[in-house]
Coordinates of C-alpha atoms in Angstrom, one line a residue:
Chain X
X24 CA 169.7 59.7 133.3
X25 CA 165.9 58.8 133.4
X26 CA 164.9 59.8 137.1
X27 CA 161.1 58.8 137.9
X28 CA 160.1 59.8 141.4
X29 CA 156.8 59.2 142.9
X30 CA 155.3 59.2 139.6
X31 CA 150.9 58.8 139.1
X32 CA 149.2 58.7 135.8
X33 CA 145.8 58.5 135.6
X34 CA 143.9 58.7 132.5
X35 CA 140.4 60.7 131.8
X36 CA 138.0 58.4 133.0
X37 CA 139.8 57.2 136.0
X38 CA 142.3 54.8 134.7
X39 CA 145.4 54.5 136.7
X40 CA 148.1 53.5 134.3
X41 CA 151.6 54.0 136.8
X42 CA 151.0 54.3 140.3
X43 CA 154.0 55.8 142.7
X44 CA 156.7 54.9 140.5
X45 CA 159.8 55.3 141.8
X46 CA 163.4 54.2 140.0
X47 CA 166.2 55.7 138.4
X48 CA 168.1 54.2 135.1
X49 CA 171.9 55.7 135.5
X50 CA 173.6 56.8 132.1
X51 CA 175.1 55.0 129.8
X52 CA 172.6 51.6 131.1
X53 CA 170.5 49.7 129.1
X54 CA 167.6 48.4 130.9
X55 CA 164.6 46.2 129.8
X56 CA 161.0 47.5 130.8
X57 CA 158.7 44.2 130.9
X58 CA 155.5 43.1 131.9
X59 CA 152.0 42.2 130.5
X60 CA 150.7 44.1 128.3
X61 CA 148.3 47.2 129.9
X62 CA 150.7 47.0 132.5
X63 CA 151.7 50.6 131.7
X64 CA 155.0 50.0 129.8
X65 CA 153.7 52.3 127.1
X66 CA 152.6 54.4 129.3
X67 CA 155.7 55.4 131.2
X68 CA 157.7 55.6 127.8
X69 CA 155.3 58.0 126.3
X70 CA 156.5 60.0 129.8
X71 CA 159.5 60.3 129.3
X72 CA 159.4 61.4 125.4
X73 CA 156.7 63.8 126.9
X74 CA 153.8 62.1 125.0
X75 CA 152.2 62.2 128.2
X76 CA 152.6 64.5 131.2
X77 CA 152.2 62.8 134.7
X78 CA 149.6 63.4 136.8
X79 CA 151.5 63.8 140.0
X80 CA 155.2 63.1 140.8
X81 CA 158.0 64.2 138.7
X82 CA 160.3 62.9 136.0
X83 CA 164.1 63.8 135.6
X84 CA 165.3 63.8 132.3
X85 CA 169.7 64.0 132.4
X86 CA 168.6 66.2 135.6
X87 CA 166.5 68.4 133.5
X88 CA 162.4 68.6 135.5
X89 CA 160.2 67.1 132.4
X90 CA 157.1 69.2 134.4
X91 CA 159.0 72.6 134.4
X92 CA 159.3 72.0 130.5
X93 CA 156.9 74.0 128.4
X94 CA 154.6 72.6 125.6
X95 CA 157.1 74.6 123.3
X96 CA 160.5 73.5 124.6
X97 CA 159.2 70.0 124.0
X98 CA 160.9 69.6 120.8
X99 CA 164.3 70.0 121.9
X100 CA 163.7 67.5 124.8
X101 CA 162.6 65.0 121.9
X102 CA 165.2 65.6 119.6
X103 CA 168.0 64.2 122.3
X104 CA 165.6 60.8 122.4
X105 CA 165.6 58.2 119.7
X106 CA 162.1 56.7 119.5
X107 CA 161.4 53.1 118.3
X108 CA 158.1 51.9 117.7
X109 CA 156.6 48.9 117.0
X110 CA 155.3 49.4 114.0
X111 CA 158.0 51.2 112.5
X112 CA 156.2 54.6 112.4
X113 CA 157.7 55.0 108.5
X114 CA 157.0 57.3 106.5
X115 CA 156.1 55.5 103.0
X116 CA 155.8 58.2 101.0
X117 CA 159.5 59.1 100.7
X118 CA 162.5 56.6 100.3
X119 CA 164.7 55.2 102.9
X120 CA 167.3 57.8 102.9
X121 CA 164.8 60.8 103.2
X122 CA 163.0 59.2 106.6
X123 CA 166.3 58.5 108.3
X124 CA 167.7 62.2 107.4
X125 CA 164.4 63.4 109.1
X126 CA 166.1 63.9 112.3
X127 CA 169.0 65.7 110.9
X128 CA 166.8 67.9 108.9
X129 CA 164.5 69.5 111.6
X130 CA 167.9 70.0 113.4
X131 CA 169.2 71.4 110.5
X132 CA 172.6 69.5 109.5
X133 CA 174.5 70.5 106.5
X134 CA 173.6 69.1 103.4
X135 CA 177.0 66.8 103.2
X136 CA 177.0 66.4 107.0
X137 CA 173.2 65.1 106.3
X138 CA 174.5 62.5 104.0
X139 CA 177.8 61.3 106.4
X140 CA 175.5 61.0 109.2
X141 CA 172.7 58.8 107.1
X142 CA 175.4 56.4 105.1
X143 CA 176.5 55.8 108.4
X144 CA 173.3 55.2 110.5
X145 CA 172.4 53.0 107.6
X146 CA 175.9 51.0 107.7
X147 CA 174.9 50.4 111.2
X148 CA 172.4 48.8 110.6
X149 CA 173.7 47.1 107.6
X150 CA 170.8 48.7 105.3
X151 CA 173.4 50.9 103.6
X152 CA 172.3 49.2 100.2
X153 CA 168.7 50.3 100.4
X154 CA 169.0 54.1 100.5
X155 CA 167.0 54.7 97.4
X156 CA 164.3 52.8 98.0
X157 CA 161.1 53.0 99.3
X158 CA 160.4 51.0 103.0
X159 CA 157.0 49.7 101.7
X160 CA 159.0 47.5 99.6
X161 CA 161.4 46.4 102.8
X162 CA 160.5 43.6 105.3
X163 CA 159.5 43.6 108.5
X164 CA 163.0 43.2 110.2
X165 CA 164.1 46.0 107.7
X166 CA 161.9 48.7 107.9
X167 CA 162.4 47.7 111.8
X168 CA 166.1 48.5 111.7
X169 CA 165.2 51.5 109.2
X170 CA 163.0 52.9 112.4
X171 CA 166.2 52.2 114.2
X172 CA 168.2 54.0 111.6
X173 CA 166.3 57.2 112.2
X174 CA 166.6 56.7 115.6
X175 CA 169.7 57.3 116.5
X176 CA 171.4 59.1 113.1
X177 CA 170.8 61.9 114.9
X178 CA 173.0 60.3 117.9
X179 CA 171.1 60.7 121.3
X180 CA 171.8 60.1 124.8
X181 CA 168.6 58.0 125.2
X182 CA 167.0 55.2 123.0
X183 CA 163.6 54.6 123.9
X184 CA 162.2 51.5 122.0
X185 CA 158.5 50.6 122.7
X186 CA 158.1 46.5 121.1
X187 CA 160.6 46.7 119.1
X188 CA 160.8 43.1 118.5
X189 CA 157.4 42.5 118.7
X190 CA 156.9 41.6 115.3
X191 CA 159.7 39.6 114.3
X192 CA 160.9 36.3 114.6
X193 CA 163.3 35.0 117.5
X194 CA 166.3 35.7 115.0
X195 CA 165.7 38.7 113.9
X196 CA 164.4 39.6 117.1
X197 CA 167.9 39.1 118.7
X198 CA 169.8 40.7 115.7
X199 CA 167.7 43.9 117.0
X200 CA 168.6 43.5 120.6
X201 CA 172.4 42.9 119.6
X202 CA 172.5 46.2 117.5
X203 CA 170.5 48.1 120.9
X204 CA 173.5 46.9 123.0
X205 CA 176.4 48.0 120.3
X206 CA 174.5 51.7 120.7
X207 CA 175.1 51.2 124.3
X208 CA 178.4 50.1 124.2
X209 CA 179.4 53.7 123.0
X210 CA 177.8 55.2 125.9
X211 CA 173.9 55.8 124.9
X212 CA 171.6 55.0 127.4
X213 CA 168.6 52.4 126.3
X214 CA 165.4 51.5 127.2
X215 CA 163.3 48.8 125.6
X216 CA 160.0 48.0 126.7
X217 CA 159.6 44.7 125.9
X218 CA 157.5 41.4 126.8
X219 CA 159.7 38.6 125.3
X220 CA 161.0 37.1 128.4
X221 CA 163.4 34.7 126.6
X222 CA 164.9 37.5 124.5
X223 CA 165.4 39.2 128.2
X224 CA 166.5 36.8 129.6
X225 CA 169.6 35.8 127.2
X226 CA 170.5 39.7 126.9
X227 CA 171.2 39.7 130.5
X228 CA 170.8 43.0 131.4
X229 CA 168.7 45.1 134.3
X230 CA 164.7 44.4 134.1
X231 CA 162.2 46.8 135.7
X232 CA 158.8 45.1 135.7
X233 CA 155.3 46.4 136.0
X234 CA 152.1 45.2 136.9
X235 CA 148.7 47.1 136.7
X236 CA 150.7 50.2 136.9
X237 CA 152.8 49.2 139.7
X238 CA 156.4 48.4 140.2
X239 CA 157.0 45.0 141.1
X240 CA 161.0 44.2 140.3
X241 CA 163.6 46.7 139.4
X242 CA 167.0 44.9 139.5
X243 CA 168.8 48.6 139.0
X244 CA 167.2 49.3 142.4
X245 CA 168.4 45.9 144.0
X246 CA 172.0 46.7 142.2
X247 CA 172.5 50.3 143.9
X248 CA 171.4 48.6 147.4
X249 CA 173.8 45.8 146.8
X250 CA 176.5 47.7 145.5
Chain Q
X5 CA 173.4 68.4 131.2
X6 CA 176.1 69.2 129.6
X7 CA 176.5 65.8 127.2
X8 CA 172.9 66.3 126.9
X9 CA 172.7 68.8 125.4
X10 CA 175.8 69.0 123.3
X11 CA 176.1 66.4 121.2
X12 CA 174.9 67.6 118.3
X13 CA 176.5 70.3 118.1
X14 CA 179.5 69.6 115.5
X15 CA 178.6 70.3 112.2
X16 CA 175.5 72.2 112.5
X17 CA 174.5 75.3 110.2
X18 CA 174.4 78.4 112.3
X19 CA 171.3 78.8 113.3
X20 CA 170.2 81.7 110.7
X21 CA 171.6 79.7 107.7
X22 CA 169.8 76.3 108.9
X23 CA 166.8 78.9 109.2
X24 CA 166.8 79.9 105.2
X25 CA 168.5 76.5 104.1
X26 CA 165.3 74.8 105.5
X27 CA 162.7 77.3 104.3
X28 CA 164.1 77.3 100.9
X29 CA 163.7 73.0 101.2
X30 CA 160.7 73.6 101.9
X31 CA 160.0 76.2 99.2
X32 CA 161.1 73.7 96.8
X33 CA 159.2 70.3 98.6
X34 CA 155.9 72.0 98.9
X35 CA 156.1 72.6 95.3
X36 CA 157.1 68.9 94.9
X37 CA 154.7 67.9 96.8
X38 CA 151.8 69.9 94.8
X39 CA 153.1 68.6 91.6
X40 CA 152.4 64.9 92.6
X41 CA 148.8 66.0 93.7
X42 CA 148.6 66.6 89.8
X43 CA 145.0 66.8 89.4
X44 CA 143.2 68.5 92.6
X45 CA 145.9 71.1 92.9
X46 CA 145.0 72.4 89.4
X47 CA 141.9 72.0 90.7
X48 CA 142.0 74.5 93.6
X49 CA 144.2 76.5 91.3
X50 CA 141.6 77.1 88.8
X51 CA 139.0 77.6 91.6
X52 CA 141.2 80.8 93.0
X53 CA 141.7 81.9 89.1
X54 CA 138.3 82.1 88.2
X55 CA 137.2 83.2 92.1
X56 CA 140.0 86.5 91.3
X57 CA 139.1 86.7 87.3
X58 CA 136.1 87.7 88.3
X59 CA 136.6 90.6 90.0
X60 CA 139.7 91.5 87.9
X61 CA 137.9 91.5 84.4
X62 CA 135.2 93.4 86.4
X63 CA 137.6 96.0 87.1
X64 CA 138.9 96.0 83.2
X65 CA 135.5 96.2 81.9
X66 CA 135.1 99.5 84.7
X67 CA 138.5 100.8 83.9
X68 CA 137.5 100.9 80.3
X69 CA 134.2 102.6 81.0
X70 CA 135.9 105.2 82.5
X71 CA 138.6 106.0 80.0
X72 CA 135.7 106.2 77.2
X73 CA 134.2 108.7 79.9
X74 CA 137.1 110.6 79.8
X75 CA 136.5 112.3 76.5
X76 CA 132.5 112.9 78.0
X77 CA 134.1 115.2 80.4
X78 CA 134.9 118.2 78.1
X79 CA 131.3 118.2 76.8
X80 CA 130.2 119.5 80.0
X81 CA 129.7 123.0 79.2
X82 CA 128.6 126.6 80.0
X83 CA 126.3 127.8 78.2
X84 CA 126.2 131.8 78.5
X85 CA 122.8 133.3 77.1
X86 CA 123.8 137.3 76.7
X87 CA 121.0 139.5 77.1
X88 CA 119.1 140.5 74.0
X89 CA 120.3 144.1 73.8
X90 CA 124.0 142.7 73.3
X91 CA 125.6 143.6 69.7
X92 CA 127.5 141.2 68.2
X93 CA 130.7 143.4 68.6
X94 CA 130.3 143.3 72.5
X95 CA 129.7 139.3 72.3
X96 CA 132.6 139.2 70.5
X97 CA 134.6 141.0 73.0
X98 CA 133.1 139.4 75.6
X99 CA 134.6 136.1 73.8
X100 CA 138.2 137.6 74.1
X101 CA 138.0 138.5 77.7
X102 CA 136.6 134.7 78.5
X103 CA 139.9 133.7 76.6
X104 CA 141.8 134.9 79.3
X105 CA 139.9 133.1 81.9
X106 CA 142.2 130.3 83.4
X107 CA 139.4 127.8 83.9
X108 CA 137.6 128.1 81.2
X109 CA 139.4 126.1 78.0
X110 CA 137.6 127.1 74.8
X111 CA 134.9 129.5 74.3
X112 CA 132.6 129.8 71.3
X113 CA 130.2 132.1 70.3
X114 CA 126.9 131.3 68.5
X115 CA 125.4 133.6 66.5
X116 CA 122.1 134.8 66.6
X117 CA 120.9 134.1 63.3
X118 CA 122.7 131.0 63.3
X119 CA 121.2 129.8 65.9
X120 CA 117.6 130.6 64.7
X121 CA 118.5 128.6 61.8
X122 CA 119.6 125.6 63.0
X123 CA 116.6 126.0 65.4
X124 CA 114.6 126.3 62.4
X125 CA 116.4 123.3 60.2
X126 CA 116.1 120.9 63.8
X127 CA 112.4 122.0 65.4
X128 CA 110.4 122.2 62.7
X129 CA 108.6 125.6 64.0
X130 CA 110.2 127.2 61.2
X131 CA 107.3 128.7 59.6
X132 CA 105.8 129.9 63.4
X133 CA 109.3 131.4 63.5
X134 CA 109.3 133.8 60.4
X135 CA 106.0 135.3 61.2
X136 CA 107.7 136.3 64.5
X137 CA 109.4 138.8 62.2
X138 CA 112.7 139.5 64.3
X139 CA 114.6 137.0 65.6
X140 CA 114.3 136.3 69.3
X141 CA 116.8 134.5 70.1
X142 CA 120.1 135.7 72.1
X143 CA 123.8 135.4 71.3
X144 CA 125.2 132.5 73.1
X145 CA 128.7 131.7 74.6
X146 CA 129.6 128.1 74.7
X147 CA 132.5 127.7 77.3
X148 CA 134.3 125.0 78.3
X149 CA 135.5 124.6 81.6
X150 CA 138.7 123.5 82.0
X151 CA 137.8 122.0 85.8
X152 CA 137.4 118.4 86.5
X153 CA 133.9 117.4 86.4
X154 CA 133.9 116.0 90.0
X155 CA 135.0 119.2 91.1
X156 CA 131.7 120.6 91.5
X157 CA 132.3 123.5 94.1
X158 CA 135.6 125.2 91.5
X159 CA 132.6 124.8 88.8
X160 CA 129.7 126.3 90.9
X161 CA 132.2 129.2 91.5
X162 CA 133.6 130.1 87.8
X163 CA 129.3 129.7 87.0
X164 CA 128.6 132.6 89.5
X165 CA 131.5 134.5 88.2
X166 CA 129.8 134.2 84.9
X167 CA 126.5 135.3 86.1
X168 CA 127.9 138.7 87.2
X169 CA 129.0 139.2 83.9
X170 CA 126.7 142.6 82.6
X171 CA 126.3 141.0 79.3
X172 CA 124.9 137.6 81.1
X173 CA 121.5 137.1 81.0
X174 CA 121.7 133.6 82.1
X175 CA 124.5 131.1 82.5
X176 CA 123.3 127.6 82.6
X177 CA 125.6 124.6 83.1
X178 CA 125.4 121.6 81.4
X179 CA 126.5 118.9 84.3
X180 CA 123.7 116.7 85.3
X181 CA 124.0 114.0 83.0
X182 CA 128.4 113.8 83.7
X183 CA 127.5 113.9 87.3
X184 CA 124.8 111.0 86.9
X185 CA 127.6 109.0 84.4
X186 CA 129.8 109.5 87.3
X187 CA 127.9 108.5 90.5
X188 CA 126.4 105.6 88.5
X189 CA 130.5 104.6 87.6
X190 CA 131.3 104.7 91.4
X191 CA 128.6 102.4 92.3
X192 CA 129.8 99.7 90.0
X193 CA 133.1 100.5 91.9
X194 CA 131.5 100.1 95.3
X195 CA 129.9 97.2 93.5
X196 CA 133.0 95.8 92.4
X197 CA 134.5 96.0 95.7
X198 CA 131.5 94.0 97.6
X199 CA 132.2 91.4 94.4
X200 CA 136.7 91.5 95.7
X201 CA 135.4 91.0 99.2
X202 CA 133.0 88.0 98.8
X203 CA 135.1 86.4 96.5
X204 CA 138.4 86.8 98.3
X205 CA 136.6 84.9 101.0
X206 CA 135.7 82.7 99.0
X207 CA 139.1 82.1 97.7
X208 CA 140.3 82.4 101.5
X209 CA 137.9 79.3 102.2
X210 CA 139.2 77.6 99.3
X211 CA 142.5 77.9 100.2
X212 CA 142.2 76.8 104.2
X213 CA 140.0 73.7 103.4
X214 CA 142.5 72.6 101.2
X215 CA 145.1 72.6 103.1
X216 CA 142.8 70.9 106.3
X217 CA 142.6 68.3 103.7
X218 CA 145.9 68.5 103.3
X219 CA 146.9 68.6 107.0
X220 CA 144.5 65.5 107.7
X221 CA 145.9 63.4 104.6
X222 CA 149.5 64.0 106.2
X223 CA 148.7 62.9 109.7
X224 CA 150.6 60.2 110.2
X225 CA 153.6 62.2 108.5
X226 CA 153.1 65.3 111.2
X227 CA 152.8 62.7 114.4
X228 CA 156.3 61.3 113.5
X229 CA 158.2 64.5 112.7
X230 CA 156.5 65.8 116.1
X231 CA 158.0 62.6 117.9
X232 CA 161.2 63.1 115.9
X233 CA 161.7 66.7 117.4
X234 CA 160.1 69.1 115.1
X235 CA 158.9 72.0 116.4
X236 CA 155.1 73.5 115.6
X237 CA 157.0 75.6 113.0
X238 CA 158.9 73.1 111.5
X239 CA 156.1 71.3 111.0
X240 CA 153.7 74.8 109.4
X241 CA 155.7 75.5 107.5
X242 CA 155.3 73.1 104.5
X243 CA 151.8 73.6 104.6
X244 CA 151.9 78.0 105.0
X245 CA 154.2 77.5 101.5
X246 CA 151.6 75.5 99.9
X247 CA 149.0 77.8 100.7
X248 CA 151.7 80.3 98.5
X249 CA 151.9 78.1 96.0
X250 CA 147.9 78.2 95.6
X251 CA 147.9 81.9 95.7
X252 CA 150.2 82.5 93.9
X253 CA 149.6 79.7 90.8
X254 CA 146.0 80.6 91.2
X255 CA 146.9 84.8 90.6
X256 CA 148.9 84.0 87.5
X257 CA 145.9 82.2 86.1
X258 CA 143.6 84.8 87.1
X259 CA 145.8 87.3 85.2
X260 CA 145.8 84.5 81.7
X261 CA 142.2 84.1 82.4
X262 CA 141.3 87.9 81.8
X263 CA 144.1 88.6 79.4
X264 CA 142.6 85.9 77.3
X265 CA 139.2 87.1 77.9
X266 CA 139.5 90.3 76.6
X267 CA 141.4 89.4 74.0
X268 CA 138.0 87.3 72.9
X269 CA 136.5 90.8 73.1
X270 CA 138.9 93.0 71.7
X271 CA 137.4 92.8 67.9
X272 CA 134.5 93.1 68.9
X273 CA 134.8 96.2 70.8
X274 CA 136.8 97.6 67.8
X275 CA 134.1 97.4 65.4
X276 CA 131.3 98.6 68.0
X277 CA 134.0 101.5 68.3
X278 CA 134.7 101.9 64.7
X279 CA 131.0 102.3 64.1
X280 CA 131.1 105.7 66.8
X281 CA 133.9 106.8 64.8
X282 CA 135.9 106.2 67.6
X283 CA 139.5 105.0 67.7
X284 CA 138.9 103.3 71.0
X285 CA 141.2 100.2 72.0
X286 CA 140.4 97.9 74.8
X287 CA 142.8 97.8 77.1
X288 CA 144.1 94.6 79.4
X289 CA 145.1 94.7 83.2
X290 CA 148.6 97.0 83.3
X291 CA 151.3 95.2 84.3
X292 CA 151.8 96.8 88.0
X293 CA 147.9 95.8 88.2
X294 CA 148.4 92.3 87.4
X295 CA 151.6 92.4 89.5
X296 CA 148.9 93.6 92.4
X297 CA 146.6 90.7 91.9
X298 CA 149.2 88.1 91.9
X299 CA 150.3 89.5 95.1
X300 CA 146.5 90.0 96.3
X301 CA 145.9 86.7 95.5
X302 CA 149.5 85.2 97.0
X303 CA 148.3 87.0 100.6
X304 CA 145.0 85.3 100.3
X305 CA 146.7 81.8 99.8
X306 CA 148.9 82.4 102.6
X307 CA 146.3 83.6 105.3
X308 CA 143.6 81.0 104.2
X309 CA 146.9 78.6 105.3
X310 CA 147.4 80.0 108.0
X311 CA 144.0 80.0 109.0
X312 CA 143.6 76.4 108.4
X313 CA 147.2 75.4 110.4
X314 CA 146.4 77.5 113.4
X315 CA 143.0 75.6 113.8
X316 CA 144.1 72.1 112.9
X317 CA 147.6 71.6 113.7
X318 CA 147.5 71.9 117.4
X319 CA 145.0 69.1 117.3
X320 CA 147.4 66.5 116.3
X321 CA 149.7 65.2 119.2
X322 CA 151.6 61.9 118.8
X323 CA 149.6 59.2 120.8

C-alpha cells in the first residue's frame, strides 16, 4: 500500500528530515510510526498525503508514483486518505454533523447518502448523540474522535493519524487506538505516528522507528525476511 | 489500484448533478455566511451602492438634460432673407414650394412690415426708422428643418439648396448654439464615463479586499478542506459567490439609492418646470437600465473575487 523507496527530504535551509528511507506497509496493516520528536515522523506523513513532495526517491501510493502526480490531481489522492491530527484540525464554526459530512461533500454524496454515511461514522465512534452541536463545546477525547469521525466517513484505504493520542489521557488514549484497529479489522490500512511507547507496546502491532531522519527498526521489514 | 480507487463509488451523484447540487450549496451558504457577517457586509454593500449611485444618478441627471434638449432641436432654424425686389405674392409661392420640400418641416413667412414693426416695438430705433421713409427690410422665410441636428453635412446640403433659390438673397442657419448644447452634453458623457471607470475600480478594489479579508479570516477552514480533498475549485467557489452576493446586493442598492434620490428632487424640478411653462417630468433609471446596472455591478463583484482568489488562494497550502 504505502511504498517508500530511497526516499530524501531536505528542507530550505539544509535540514535533512528523512534520509534514504526505504520500507513498505502492505494493505490492509496497521503499523505504528515512532520515535522522538523531530525525528521526522511528521515529516514522512505529510509525504504521503502529499503535504510535502520528496526531495529525491519516490513514494508508491496503492502502486500509484506520488512524484508523477500533478499539483492538480492532488485532491483525488487526498480524498482516498483519512487524516488525523493532533489537534483535531475542527472546524468550530459549524456543528459536529457539518465537519464530519465535509468529506462527503467535496466528493459530492447525495443528500440522504450524506446523512447515512455521517449517522454512521458518528455511531462509530459512539458520538452519534452530538450531531447538532458545536465541537467547541466537546472535550478533548471527543472532538478527537470527531477528527476521527471525518476521517474515515468518507471510507478510505489509508488512515493516516499524526499524535493522535497525544493529548489525552492513558484511557482515552487506548479507546482511540482500539477504534484505529476496528477500522483495520475491515481491511483499511493505518498508520499512526505516535511516541507513547506503552500504548505501542500493548497494541502489539508492527513499529517503524526513526531517528534524525533515519530508519532505525522496521519490524514489517524483519517480518517479510522472516516470513 | 483498483480498490483504491473505487470505493466511493456507490452512491455518488453523477458527476454533472454533484456539479450544480454543490454550486447551488454554495449559492445558498455564501449567502449564509454574509448574513452572520451582519454588519461589515452591509458595510461593503453600501460602499459598492454609493461607489455605482454615483455614476448612475449622473447618468439620470444627463439623460434628463438631454430629453429637455430634445424640444431645443426644432428651434434650429433656416432663416431665408429674399431679396428686396421679391413681392409678397412670389414669397408666398415661394412658401408653397418649400412645403413640398421633404426636409424641411414647417415654413413661415414673415412679412415685411411686420417685421419692421416688431423691429421697431423691440430695438428702440423706431423713430431713426420712419425717417428712412420705406421700409428696408426683406421678406423672410422661417424653415424648419426636419434633419437631426447632429446631422450637420444633410443640413449644410438642404442650406445650399436654399441658396440657389432666385428669390434667396441669403440663407442663414441658426445652429451654433444646438451644436455648442450638444458637444458640451457629450463631454459630460465622456465625463461620465471617466466617473464609471474610476469608480468601477473602485468598487472592483472594494470587492477583492474584502474577500482577501475574507480568504485570510477562513484560513484555517481552507487548509482543512484542502487536506480533506477539495480541489482549488471547491474551495473558490464559496468565495467567487460571495463576491456575487456583493455585486449584486450592492447594484440593487445603487438602483434604491438613486430612485430615492430623485424622488427627493422630483418637486423640485416640477415647479422649476412649471415656472418655464413646461410640463417637464423627471424621469428615474428605466427598468432595462437598472436591470444593466445590477448586472454591471454583479460582474464587478464577481471579477474583483476573482481577482482576490487567484492572488491569495494558491498561497495557502496545508502545513
Amino acid at each position: 500500500m504505502i511504498h517508500f523507496d530511497n526516499v530524501n527530504k531536505r528542507y530550505p535551509g539544509g535540514h535533512e528530515a528523512l534520509i534514504n528511507l526505504s520500507f513498505h506497509i502492505p494493505r490492509g496493516q496497521m503499523a505504528f510510526l515512532t520515535g522522538h520528536s523531530g525525528a521526522g515522523k511528521s515529516t514522512l506523513l505529510k509525504l504521503i498525503a502529499l503535504i510535502e513532495r520528496p526531495s529525491r526517491g519516490n513514494i508508491l501510493l496503492d502502486g500509484i508514483n506520488l512524484s508523477q502526480i500533478k499539483n492538480s490531481k492532488i485532491p483525488y489522492i487526498r480524498r482516498n486518505i483519512g487524516i488525523i491530527f493532533q489537534n483535531h484540525h475542527l472546524l468550530y464554526d459549524r456543528t459536529v454533523f457539518d465537519n464530519v459530512a465535509l468529506p462527503l461533500i467535496i466528493a459530492g454524496y447525495t443528500h440522504n447518502e450524506v446523512g447515512k454515511r455521517v449517522r454512521a461514522a458518528l455511531d462509530q465512534v459512539g458520538l452519534l448523540n452530538k450531531e447538532k452541536v458545536a465541537p467547541i463545546t466537546l472535550s478533548g477525547g471527543e472532538q478527537q474522535r470527531v477528527g476521527i469521525a471525518r476521517a474515515i466517513v468518507h471510507k478510505p484505504g489509508l488512515l493516516l493519524a499524526d499524535e493522535p493520542t497525544g493529548n489525552l489521557d492513558p484511557e482515552l488514549s487506548r479507546e482511540i487506538m482500539e477504534l484505529f484497529a476496528r477500522f483495520n479489522q475491515v481491511g483499511v490500512t493505518v498508520l499512526i505516528a505516535s511516541h507513547d511507547l506503552d500504548l505501542i507496546g500493548q497494541m502489539q502491532r508492527p513499529v517503524i522507528s526513526l531517528k534524525d531522519g533515519l530508519l532505525v527498526h522496521d519490524d514489517l521489514a524483519e517480518m517479510t525476511s522472516h516470513g | 489500484m483498483a480498490k483504491f480507487e473505487s470505493s466511493n463509488q456507490v452512491a455518488r451523484n453523477s458527476p454533472v448533478k454533484a456539479y450544480f447540487i454543490h454550486h447551488i450549496r454554495t449559492l445558498i451558504s455564501s449567502l449564509g455566511f454574509l448574513t452572520r457577517n451582519g454588519l461589515s457586509t452591509v458595510m461593503t454593500m453600501t460602499v459598492i451602492a454609493i461607489a455605482l449611485a454615483l455614476p448612475s444618478g449622473l447618468y439620470v441627471f444627463l439623460t434628463n438634460i438631454s430629453h429637455v434638449s430634445v424640444g431645443w432641436d426644432n428651434s434650429a432654424q433656416i432663416s431665408l432673407f429674399l431679396k428686396s425686389d421679391v413681392t409678397e405674392k412670389q414669397a408666398q409661392q415661394l412658401v408653397k414650394k418649400l412645403n413640398l420640400y421633404e426636409d424641411i418641416k414647417t415654413v413661415k413667412l414673415i412679412h415685411k412690415d411686420d417685421a419692421l414693426e416688431e423691429f421697431q416695438r423691440i430695438s428702440g430705433f423706431g423713430e431713426a426708422l420712419e425717417s428712412l421713409g420705406k421700409n428696408p427690410l426683406p421678406h423672410v422665410i422661417a424653415a424648419q428643418p426636419k434633419i437631426d441636428p447632429q446631422r450637420a453635412d444633410k443640413i449644410q446640403h438642404l442650406l445650399k439648396e436654399l441658396r440657389n433659390l432666385k428669390e434667396v438673397d441669403i440663407a442663414q442657419l441658426d445652429l451654433q448654439w444646438v451644436k455648442r448644447l450638444y458637444s458640451m452634453l457629450e463631454i459630460a458623457h465622456r465625463g461620465i464615463w471617466v466617473i464609471s471607470v474610476l469608480l468601477a475600480l473602485a468598487v472592483l478594489l472594494v470587492v477583492g479586499n474584502t474577500i482577501r479579508l475574507d480568504i485570510q479570516n477562513r484560513r484555517a477552514e481552507i487548509e482543512v478542506t484542502k487536506l480533506i480533498g477539495a480541489t482549488n475549485a471547491f474551495i473558490r467557489r464559496p468565495f467567487l459567490y460571495s463576491g456575487l452576493w456583493y455585486g449584486l446586493s450592492g447594484g440593487v442598492l445603487a438602483w434604491i439609492l438613486t430612485s430615492i434620490s430623485i424622488g427627493l428632487m422630483e418637486n423640485s424640478v416640477e415647479q422649476l418646470a412649471s415656472l418655464y411653462n413646461s410640463g417637464f417630468q423627471l424621469q428615474g433609471l428605466y427598468f432595462n437600465e437598472a436591470m444593466t446596472l445590477i448586472g454591471f455591478s454583479c460582474s464587478l463583484g464577481l471579477l474583483g473575487s476573482w481577482i482576490a482568489v487567484s492572488r491569495h488562494l494558491h498561497e495557502i497550502e496545508p502545513s
